[in-house]
Amino acid sequence: GENVEQHPSTLSVQEGDSAVIKCTYSDSASNYFPWYKQELGKRPQLIIDIRSNVGEKKDQRIAVTLNKTAKHFSLHITETQPEDSAVYFCAASGTNTGNQFYFGTGTSLTVIP
Amino acid sequence: DAGVIQSPRHEVTEMGQEVTLRCKPISGHNSLFWYRQTMMRGLELLIYFNNNVPIDDSGMPEDRFSAKMPNASFSTLKIQPSEPRDSAVYFCASSLTGALEQYFGPGTRLTVT
């Protein structure tokens, strides 16, 4: 089955700096890669996703890149703000796995004002 | 749209009691997922349904756990009998099959004493 690894597990950055979180996956048939943000005590919320037919996607300060050959994808947050502090989860999915998500173990991001 | 609705939001029960968690997916979504989240194990998929039919229940930890989806707008996750190690936050998520994006409910925080 699919195996998703996520690094780092914790990340601290100064406000205004960039943050990068990386994930690798094992199943080359996976074709959908969402990122979720979970604030303390709240539900995971989808912030951006990418499908395997594109290499990069941006939404304001957030971007995701995908390297299908190397089977890894990354979340980039620029100009970080204190409200970006949360746990971020990556996931991999595909029709080969019935569209179920395989989640990474999460990255706790702290943005220091 | 009200989003995914879960009840109760908090449940405290004694070991050995039966616990029933409830979920109403987003109207029109035909895939429903039950997850368990703990600090130690992260986000675990317990079971998911497509068009009210259970597709994969390999994540259900043991026979004490059962899930049903009697119609497109309602699902339950039952634990009987409950044990302290079942204490966790249980999330329900729904998606439109083919669209892949999963939307999470607010979760039920279960504490078994």
PDB file of C-alpha atoms in Angstrom:
ATOM      1  CA  GLY A   1       0.000   0.000   0.000  1.00  0.00           C
ATOM      2  CA  GLU A   2       0.911   3.683  -0.042  1.00  0.00           C
ATOM      3  CA  ASN A   3       3.376   5.068   2.494  1.00  0.00           C
ATOM      4  CA  VAL A   4       3.722   8.812   3.053  1.00  0.00           C
ATOM      5  CA  GLU A   5       6.605  10.299   5.004  1.00  0.00           C
ATOM      6  CA  GLN A   6       6.650  13.922   6.132  1.00  0.00           C
ATOM      7  CA  HIS A   7       9.501  16.104   7.346  1.00  0.00           C
ATOM      8  CA  PRO A   8      10.249  17.935   9.510  1.00  0.00           C
ATOM      9  CA  SER A   9       7.999  17.040  12.429  1.00  0.00           C
ATOM     10  CA  THR A  10       8.470  20.492  13.946  1.00  0.00           C
ATOM     11  CA  LEU A  11       9.468  23.769  12.344  1.00  0.00           C
ATOM     12  CA  SER A  12       9.996  27.220  13.835  1.00  0.00           C
ATOM     13  CA  VAL A  13      10.455  30.296  11.676  1.00  0.00           C
ATOM     14  CA  GLN A  14      10.574  34.019  12.229  1.00  0.00           C
ATOM     15  CA  GLU A  15       7.607  36.009  11.050  1.00  0.00           C
ATOM     16  CA  GLY A  16       8.144  37.012   7.442  1.00  0.00           C
ATOM     17  CA  ASP A  17      10.436  34.123   6.627  1.00  0.00           C
ATOM     18  CA  SER A  18       9.506  31.186   4.414  1.00  0.00           C
ATOM     19  CA  ALA A  19       8.592  27.685   5.574  1.00  0.00           C
ATOM     20  CA  VAL A  20       8.980  24.485   3.576  1.00  0.00           C
ATOM     21  CA  ILE A  21       7.497  21.108   4.450  1.00  0.00           C
ATOM     22  CA  LYS A  22       8.371  18.022   2.439  1.00  0.00           C
ATOM     23  CA  CYS A  23       6.604  14.721   1.827  1.00  0.00           C
ATOM     24  CA  THR A  24       7.524  11.587  -0.038  1.00  0.00           C
ATOM     25  CA  TYR A  25       5.231   8.842  -1.228  1.00  0.00           C
ATOM     26  CA  SER A  26       5.807   5.276  -2.365  1.00  0.00           C
ATOM     27  CA  ASP A  27       3.032   4.400  -4.810  1.00  0.00           C
ATOM     28  CA  SER A  28       3.715   5.799  -8.265  1.00  0.00           C
ATOM     29  CA  ALA A  29       0.025   5.388  -9.118  1.00  0.00           C
ATOM     30  CA  SER A  30      -1.002   8.051  -6.581  1.00  0.00           C
ATOM     31  CA  ASN A  31      -2.237  11.110  -8.432  1.00  0.00           C
ATOM     32  CA  TYR A  32      -3.723  13.516  -5.901  1.00  0.00           C
ATOM     33  CA  PHE A  33      -1.824  15.307  -3.127  1.00  0.00           C
ATOM     34  CA  PRO A  34      -3.713  17.560  -0.712  1.00  0.00           C
ATOM     35  CA  TRP A  35      -2.374  19.615   2.171  1.00  0.00           C
ATOM     36  CA  TYR A  36      -4.380  20.192   5.331  1.00  0.00           C
ATOM     37  CA  LYS A  37      -3.912  22.755   8.080  1.00  0.00           C
ATOM     38  CA  GLN A  38      -5.102  21.908  11.565  1.00  0.00           C
ATOM     39  CA  GLU A  39      -5.201  24.561  14.264  1.00  0.00           C
ATOM     40  CA  LEU A  40      -5.282  23.483  17.882  1.00  0.00           C
ATOM     41  CA  GLY A  41      -8.605  21.895  18.752  1.00  0.00           C
ATOM     42  CA  LYS A  42      -9.978  22.372  15.249  1.00  0.00           C
ATOM     43  CA  ARG A  43     -10.656  20.165  12.259  1.00  0.00           C
ATOM     44  CA  PRO A  44      -8.154  19.615   9.429  1.00  0.00           C
ATOM     45  CA  GLN A  45      -8.905  22.066   6.643  1.00  0.00           C
ATOM     46  CA  LEU A  46      -7.843  21.711   3.029  1.00  0.00           C
ATOM     47  CA  ILE A  47      -5.564  24.593   2.082  1.00  0.00           C
ATOM     48  CA  ILE A  48      -4.179  23.523  -1.280  1.00  0.00           C
ATOM     49  CA  ASP A  49      -3.911  20.452  -3.436  1.00  0.00           C
ATOM     50  CA  ILE A  50      -2.170  19.313  -6.576  1.00  0.00           C
ATOM     51  CA  ARG A  51      -2.844  16.646  -9.118  1.00  0.00           C
ATOM     52  CA  SER A  52      -0.198  14.635 -10.874  1.00  0.00           C
ATOM     53  CA  ASN A  53      -0.683  16.348 -14.217  1.00  0.00           C
ATOM     54  CA  VAL A  54       0.842  19.599 -12.922  1.00  0.00           C
ATOM     55  CA  GLY A  55       4.170  20.385 -11.282  1.00  0.00           C
ATOM     56  CA  GLU A  56       3.315  23.468  -9.246  1.00  0.00           C
ATOM     57  CA  LYS A  57       0.298  25.298  -7.931  1.00  0.00           C
ATOM     58  CA  LYS A  58       0.090  28.620  -6.108  1.00  0.00           C
ATOM     59  CA  ASP A  59      -2.528  30.326  -3.996  1.00  0.00           C
ATOM     60  CA  GLN A  60      -1.382  33.666  -2.623  1.00  0.00           C
ATOM     61  CA  ARG A  61       1.355  32.917  -0.060  1.00  0.00           C
ATOM     62  CA  ILE A  62       1.022  29.143  -0.381  1.00  0.00           C
ATOM     63  CA  ALA A  63       2.461  26.953  -3.095  1.00  0.00           C
ATOM     64  CA  VAL A  64       2.845  23.227  -3.636  1.00  0.00           C
ATOM     65  CA  THR A  65       5.358  21.546  -5.923  1.00  0.00           C
ATOM     66  CA  LEU A  66       5.301  17.960  -7.152  1.00  0.00           C
ATOM     67  CA  ASN A  67       8.119  15.843  -8.537  1.00  0.00           C
ATOM     68  CA  LYS A  68       6.543  12.668  -9.867  1.00  0.00           C
ATOM     69  CA  THR A  69       9.828  11.097 -10.852  1.00  0.00           C
ATOM     70  CA  ALA A  70      11.259  11.417  -7.364  1.00  0.00           C
ATOM     71  CA  LYS A  71       7.855  10.846  -5.750  1.00  0.00           C
ATOM     72  CA  HIS A  72       7.975  13.862  -3.493  1.00  0.00           C
ATOM     73  CA  PHE A  73       5.943  17.008  -3.019  1.00  0.00           C
ATOM     74  CA  SER A  74       6.422  20.089  -0.890  1.00  0.00           C
ATOM     75  CA  LEU A  75       4.433  22.884   0.703  1.00  0.00           C
ATOM     76  CA  HIS A  76       5.907  26.369   0.600  1.00  0.00           C
ATOM     77  CA  ILE A  77       4.602  29.210   2.722  1.00  0.00           C
ATOM     78  CA  THR A  78       6.092  32.636   2.070  1.00  0.00           C
ATOM     79  CA  GLU A  79       5.948  35.749   4.245  1.00  0.00           C
ATOM     80  CA  THR A  80       4.817  33.675   7.211  1.00  0.00           C
ATOM     81  CA  GLN A  81       2.477  35.203   9.771  1.00  0.00           C
ATOM     82  CA  PRO A  82       1.652  34.126  13.342  1.00  0.00           C
ATOM     83  CA  GLU A  83      -1.727  32.826  12.160  1.00  0.00           C
ATOM     84  CA  ASP A  84       0.107  30.298   9.992  1.00  0.00           C
ATOM     85  CA  SER A  85       1.096  28.495  13.201  1.00  0.00           C
ATOM     86  CA  ALA A  86      -0.628  25.098  13.084  1.00  0.00           C
ATOM     87  CA  VAL A  87      -0.035  21.453  12.266  1.00  0.00           C
ATOM     88  CA  TYR A  88       0.181  20.727   8.553  1.00  0.00           C
ATOM     89  CA  PHE A  89      -0.565  17.316   7.056  1.00  0.00           C
ATOM     90  CA  CYS A  90       0.221  16.076   3.595  1.00  0.00           C
ATOM     91  CA  ALA A  91      -1.593  13.161   1.989  1.00  0.00           C
ATOM     92  CA  ALA A  92      -1.474  11.018  -1.123  1.00  0.00           C
ATOM     93  CA  SER A  93      -4.389   9.429  -2.878  1.00  0.00           C
ATOM     94  CA  GLY A  94      -5.425   7.858  -6.139  1.00  0.00           C
ATOM     95  CA  THR A  95      -8.055   5.782  -7.848  1.00  0.00           C
ATOM     96  CA  ASN A  96      -5.810   2.766  -7.339  1.00  0.00           C
ATOM     97  CA  THR A  97      -6.395   3.109  -3.601  1.00  0.00           C
ATOM     98  CA  GLY A  98     -10.110   3.823  -3.852  1.00  0.00           C
ATOM     99  CA  ASN A  99      -9.455   7.529  -3.308  1.00  0.00           C
ATOM    100  CA  GLN A 100      -8.642   6.991   0.345  1.00  0.00           C
ATOM    101  CA  PHE A 101      -6.034   9.329   1.779  1.00  0.00           C
ATOM    102  CA  TYR A 102      -2.741   8.225   3.224  1.00  0.00           C
ATOM    103  CA  PHE A 103      -1.650  10.974   5.583  1.00  0.00           C
ATOM    104  CA  GLY A 104       1.809  12.015   6.668  1.00  0.00           C
ATOM    105  CA  THR A 105       2.535  12.319  10.372  1.00  0.00           C
ATOM    106  CA  GLY A 106       2.207  16.090  10.436  1.00  0.00           C
ATOM    107  CA  THR A 107       4.482  19.117  10.857  1.00  0.00           C
ATOM    108  CA  SER A 108       3.960  21.492  13.745  1.00  0.00           C
ATOM    109  CA  LEU A 109       4.789  24.962  12.427  1.00  0.00           C
ATOM    110  CA  THR A 110       5.421  27.818  14.818  1.00  0.00           C
ATOM    111  CA  VAL A 111       5.802  31.335  13.473  1.00  0.00           C
ATOM    112  CA  ILE A 112       7.600  33.527  15.966  1.00  0.00           C
ATOM    113  CA  PRO A 113       6.448  37.166  15.957  1.00  0.00           C
TER     114      PRO A 113
ATOM    115  CA  ASP B   1     -23.779  24.768   3.120  1.00  0.00           C
ATOM    116  CA  ALA B   2     -23.540  23.564   6.706  1.00  0.00           C
ATOM    117  CA  GLY B   3     -20.557  21.355   6.024  1.00  0.00           C
ATOM    118  CA  VAL B   4     -20.039  17.991   7.659  1.00  0.00           C
ATOM    119  CA  ILE B   5     -21.934  17.742  10.939  1.00  0.00           C
ATOM    120  CA  GLN B   6     -20.876  15.519  13.814  1.00  0.00           C
ATOM    121  CA  SER B   7     -22.461  14.814  17.147  1.00  0.00           C
ATOM    122  CA  PRO B   8     -21.819  14.832  19.973  1.00  0.00           C
ATOM    123  CA  ARG B   9     -18.868  17.225  20.025  1.00  0.00           C
ATOM    124  CA  HIS B  10     -17.666  15.831  23.334  1.00  0.00           C
ATOM    125  CA  GLU B  11     -18.370  12.512  24.972  1.00  0.00           C
ATOM    126  CA  VAL B  12     -17.194  11.303  28.336  1.00  0.00           C
ATOM    127  CA  THR B  13     -18.076   7.767  29.287  1.00  0.00           C
ATOM    128  CA  GLU B  14     -16.980   4.995  31.566  1.00  0.00           C
ATOM    129  CA  MET B  15     -15.124   1.936  30.436  1.00  0.00           C
ATOM    130  CA  GLY B  16     -17.474  -0.778  29.248  1.00  0.00           C
ATOM    131  CA  GLN B  17     -20.206   1.570  28.072  1.00  0.00           C
ATOM    132  CA  GLU B  18     -21.444   1.744  24.504  1.00  0.00           C
ATOM    133  CA  VAL B  19     -20.587   4.878  22.560  1.00  0.00           C
ATOM    134  CA  THR B  20     -22.258   6.024  19.337  1.00  0.00           C
ATOM    135  CA  LEU B  21     -20.831   8.810  17.221  1.00  0.00           C
ATOM    136  CA  ARG B  22     -22.888  10.384  14.457  1.00  0.00           C
ATOM    137  CA  CYS B  23     -22.091  12.065  11.176  1.00  0.00           C
ATOM    138  CA  LYS B  24     -24.047  13.890   8.500  1.00  0.00           C
ATOM    139  CA  PRO B  25     -22.007  14.374   5.308  1.00  0.00           C
ATOM    140  CA  ILE B  26     -22.228  17.351   2.995  1.00  0.00           C
ATOM    141  CA  SER B  27     -25.357  17.080   0.873  1.00  0.00           C
ATOM    142  CA  GLY B  28     -24.576  15.460  -2.444  1.00  0.00           C
ATOM    143  CA  HIS B  29     -21.326  13.866  -1.314  1.00  0.00           C
ATOM    144  CA  ASN B  30     -21.302  10.120  -1.804  1.00  0.00           C
ATOM    145  CA  SER B  31     -18.092   9.122  -0.025  1.00  0.00           C
ATOM    146  CA  LEU B  32     -17.761   9.168   3.748  1.00  0.00           C
ATOM    147  CA  PHE B  33     -14.693   8.517   5.864  1.00  0.00           C
ATOM    148  CA  TRP B  34     -14.220   7.927   9.594  1.00  0.00           C
ATOM    149  CA  TYR B  35     -10.834   8.853  11.092  1.00  0.00           C
ATOM    150  CA  ARG B  36      -9.339   8.646  14.557  1.00  0.00           C
ATOM    151  CA  GLN B  37      -6.695  11.113  15.700  1.00  0.00           C
ATOM    152  CA  THR B  38      -4.345  10.668  18.646  1.00  0.00           C
ATOM    153  CA  MET B  39      -0.998  12.189  19.512  1.00  0.00           C
ATOM    154  CA  MET B  40       0.708   8.820  19.286  1.00  0.00           C
ATOM    155  CA  ARG B  41      -0.773   7.534  16.022  1.00  0.00           C
ATOM    156  CA  GLY B  42      -1.784  10.683  14.155  1.00  0.00           C
ATOM    157  CA  LEU B  43      -4.695  10.529  11.728  1.00  0.00           C
ATOM    158  CA  GLU B  44      -5.860   6.963  11.091  1.00  0.00           C
ATOM    159  CA  LEU B  45      -8.510   5.965   8.589  1.00  0.00           C
ATOM    160  CA  LEU B  46     -10.929   3.566  10.251  1.00  0.00           C
ATOM    161  CA  ILE B  47     -13.436   2.893   7.486  1.00  0.00           C
ATOM    162  CA  TYR B  48     -14.900   4.513   4.422  1.00  0.00           C
ATOM    163  CA  PHE B  49     -18.112   4.217   2.437  1.00  0.00           C
ATOM    164  CA  ASN B  50     -18.948   4.842  -1.197  1.00  0.00           C
ATOM    165  CA  ASN B  51     -22.649   5.239  -1.959  1.00  0.00           C
ATOM    166  CA  ASN B  52     -23.478   3.945   1.531  1.00  0.00           C
ATOM    167  CA  VAL B  53     -21.491   0.734   1.004  1.00  0.00           C
ATOM    168  CA  PRO B  54     -18.448   0.005   3.205  1.00  0.00           C
ATOM    169  CA  ILE B  55     -15.422  -0.250   0.926  1.00  0.00           C
ATOM    170  CA  ASP B  56     -12.494  -0.700   3.277  1.00  0.00           C
ATOM    171  CA  ASP B  57     -12.751  -1.362   6.999  1.00  0.00           C
ATOM    172  CA  SER B  58      -9.218  -2.630   7.459  1.00  0.00           C
ATOM    173  CA  GLY B  59      -8.472   0.290   9.756  1.00  0.00           C
ATOM    174  CA  MET B  60     -11.122  -0.654  12.297  1.00  0.00           C
ATOM    175  CA  PRO B  61      -9.014  -1.622  15.293  1.00  0.00           C
ATOM    176  CA  GLU B  62     -11.077  -4.540  16.525  1.00  0.00           C
ATOM    177  CA  ASP B  63     -14.519  -6.059  16.673  1.00  0.00           C
ATOM    178  CA  ARG B  64     -15.596  -3.600  19.332  1.00  0.00           C
ATOM    179  CA  PHE B  65     -15.820  -1.003  16.553  1.00  0.00           C
ATOM    180  CA  SER B  66     -18.608  -1.008  13.990  1.00  0.00           C
ATOM    181  CA  ALA B  67     -19.887   1.533  11.475  1.00  0.00           C
ATOM    182  CA  LYS B  68     -23.045   1.876   9.465  1.00  0.00           C
ATOM    183  CA  MET B  69     -24.386   4.147   6.777  1.00  0.00           C
ATOM    184  CA  PRO B  70     -28.095   3.455   6.421  1.00  0.00           C
ATOM    185  CA  ASN B  71     -28.619   6.299   3.946  1.00  0.00           C
ATOM    186  CA  ALA B  72     -26.730   8.985   2.071  1.00  0.00           C
ATOM    187  CA  SER B  73     -27.131  11.566   4.826  1.00  0.00           C
ATOM    188  CA  PHE B  74     -26.240   9.677   7.977  1.00  0.00           C
ATOM    189  CA  SER B  75     -23.538   7.443   9.394  1.00  0.00           C
ATOM    190  CA  THR B  76     -22.700   6.079  12.832  1.00  0.00           C
ATOM    191  CA  LEU B  77     -19.565   4.747  14.443  1.00  0.00           C
ATOM    192  CA  LYS B  78     -20.192   2.563  17.454  1.00  0.00           C
ATOM    193  CA  ILE B  79     -17.778   1.324  20.084  1.00  0.00           C
ATOM    194  CA  GLN B  80     -19.008  -1.448  22.338  1.00  0.00           C
ATOM    195  CA  PRO B  81     -17.670  -1.914  24.919  1.00  0.00           C
ATOM    196  CA  SER B  82     -15.503   1.187  25.145  1.00  0.00           C
ATOM    197  CA  GLU B  83     -12.017   1.144  26.682  1.00  0.00           C
ATOM    198  CA  PRO B  84      -9.731   3.949  27.914  1.00  0.00           C
ATOM    199  CA  ARG B  85      -7.418   3.435  24.933  1.00  0.00           C
ATOM    200  CA  ASP B  86     -10.290   4.444  22.651  1.00  0.00           C
ATOM    201  CA  SER B  87      -9.958   8.004  23.933  1.00  0.00           C
ATOM    202  CA  ALA B  88      -9.250  10.169  20.879  1.00  0.00           C
ATOM    203  CA  VAL B  89     -10.799  12.679  18.524  1.00  0.00           C
ATOM    204  CA  TYR B  90     -12.951  11.003  15.904  1.00  0.00           C
ATOM    205  CA  PHE B  91     -13.424  12.840  12.628  1.00  0.00           C
ATOM    206  CA  CYS B  92     -15.870  12.213   9.866  1.00  0.00           C
ATOM    207  CA  ALA B  93     -15.090  13.509   6.363  1.00  0.00           C
ATOM    208  CA  SER B  94     -16.988  13.453   3.105  1.00  0.00           C
ATOM    209  CA  SER B  95     -16.176  13.879  -0.551  1.00  0.00           C
ATOM    210  CA  LEU B  96     -17.730  13.733  -3.947  1.00  0.00           C
ATOM    211  CA  THR B  97     -16.321  10.599  -5.502  1.00  0.00           C
ATOM    212  CA  GLY B  98     -14.070  11.610  -8.324  1.00  0.00           C
ATOM    213  CA  ALA B  99     -13.496  15.087  -6.942  1.00  0.00           C
ATOM    214  CA  LEU B 100     -11.146  13.675  -4.308  1.00  0.00           C
ATOM    215  CA  GLU B 101     -11.219  16.674  -1.928  1.00  0.00           C
ATOM    216  CA  GLN B 102     -12.284  15.532   1.535  1.00  0.00           C
ATOM    217  CA  TYR B 103     -13.991  17.916   3.933  1.00  0.00           C
ATOM    218  CA  PHE B 104     -13.768  17.204   7.624  1.00  0.00           C
ATOM    219  CA  GLY B 105     -16.364  17.622  10.311  1.00  0.00           C
ATOM    220  CA  PRO B 106     -15.561  19.318  13.643  1.00  0.00           C
ATOM    221  CA  GLY B 107     -14.817  16.008  15.323  1.00  0.00           C
ATOM    222  CA  THR B 108     -15.998  14.256  18.459  1.00  0.00           C
ATOM    223  CA  ARG B 109     -13.617  14.258  21.398  1.00  0.00           C
ATOM    224  CA  LEU B 110     -14.140  10.957  23.202  1.00  0.00           C
ATOM    225  CA  THR B 111     -12.848  10.354  26.693  1.00  0.00           C
ATOM    226  CA  VAL B 112     -13.249   6.908  28.225  1.00  0.00           C
ATOM    227  CA  THR B 113     -12.471   6.753  31.938  1.00  0.00           C
TER     228      THR B 113
END
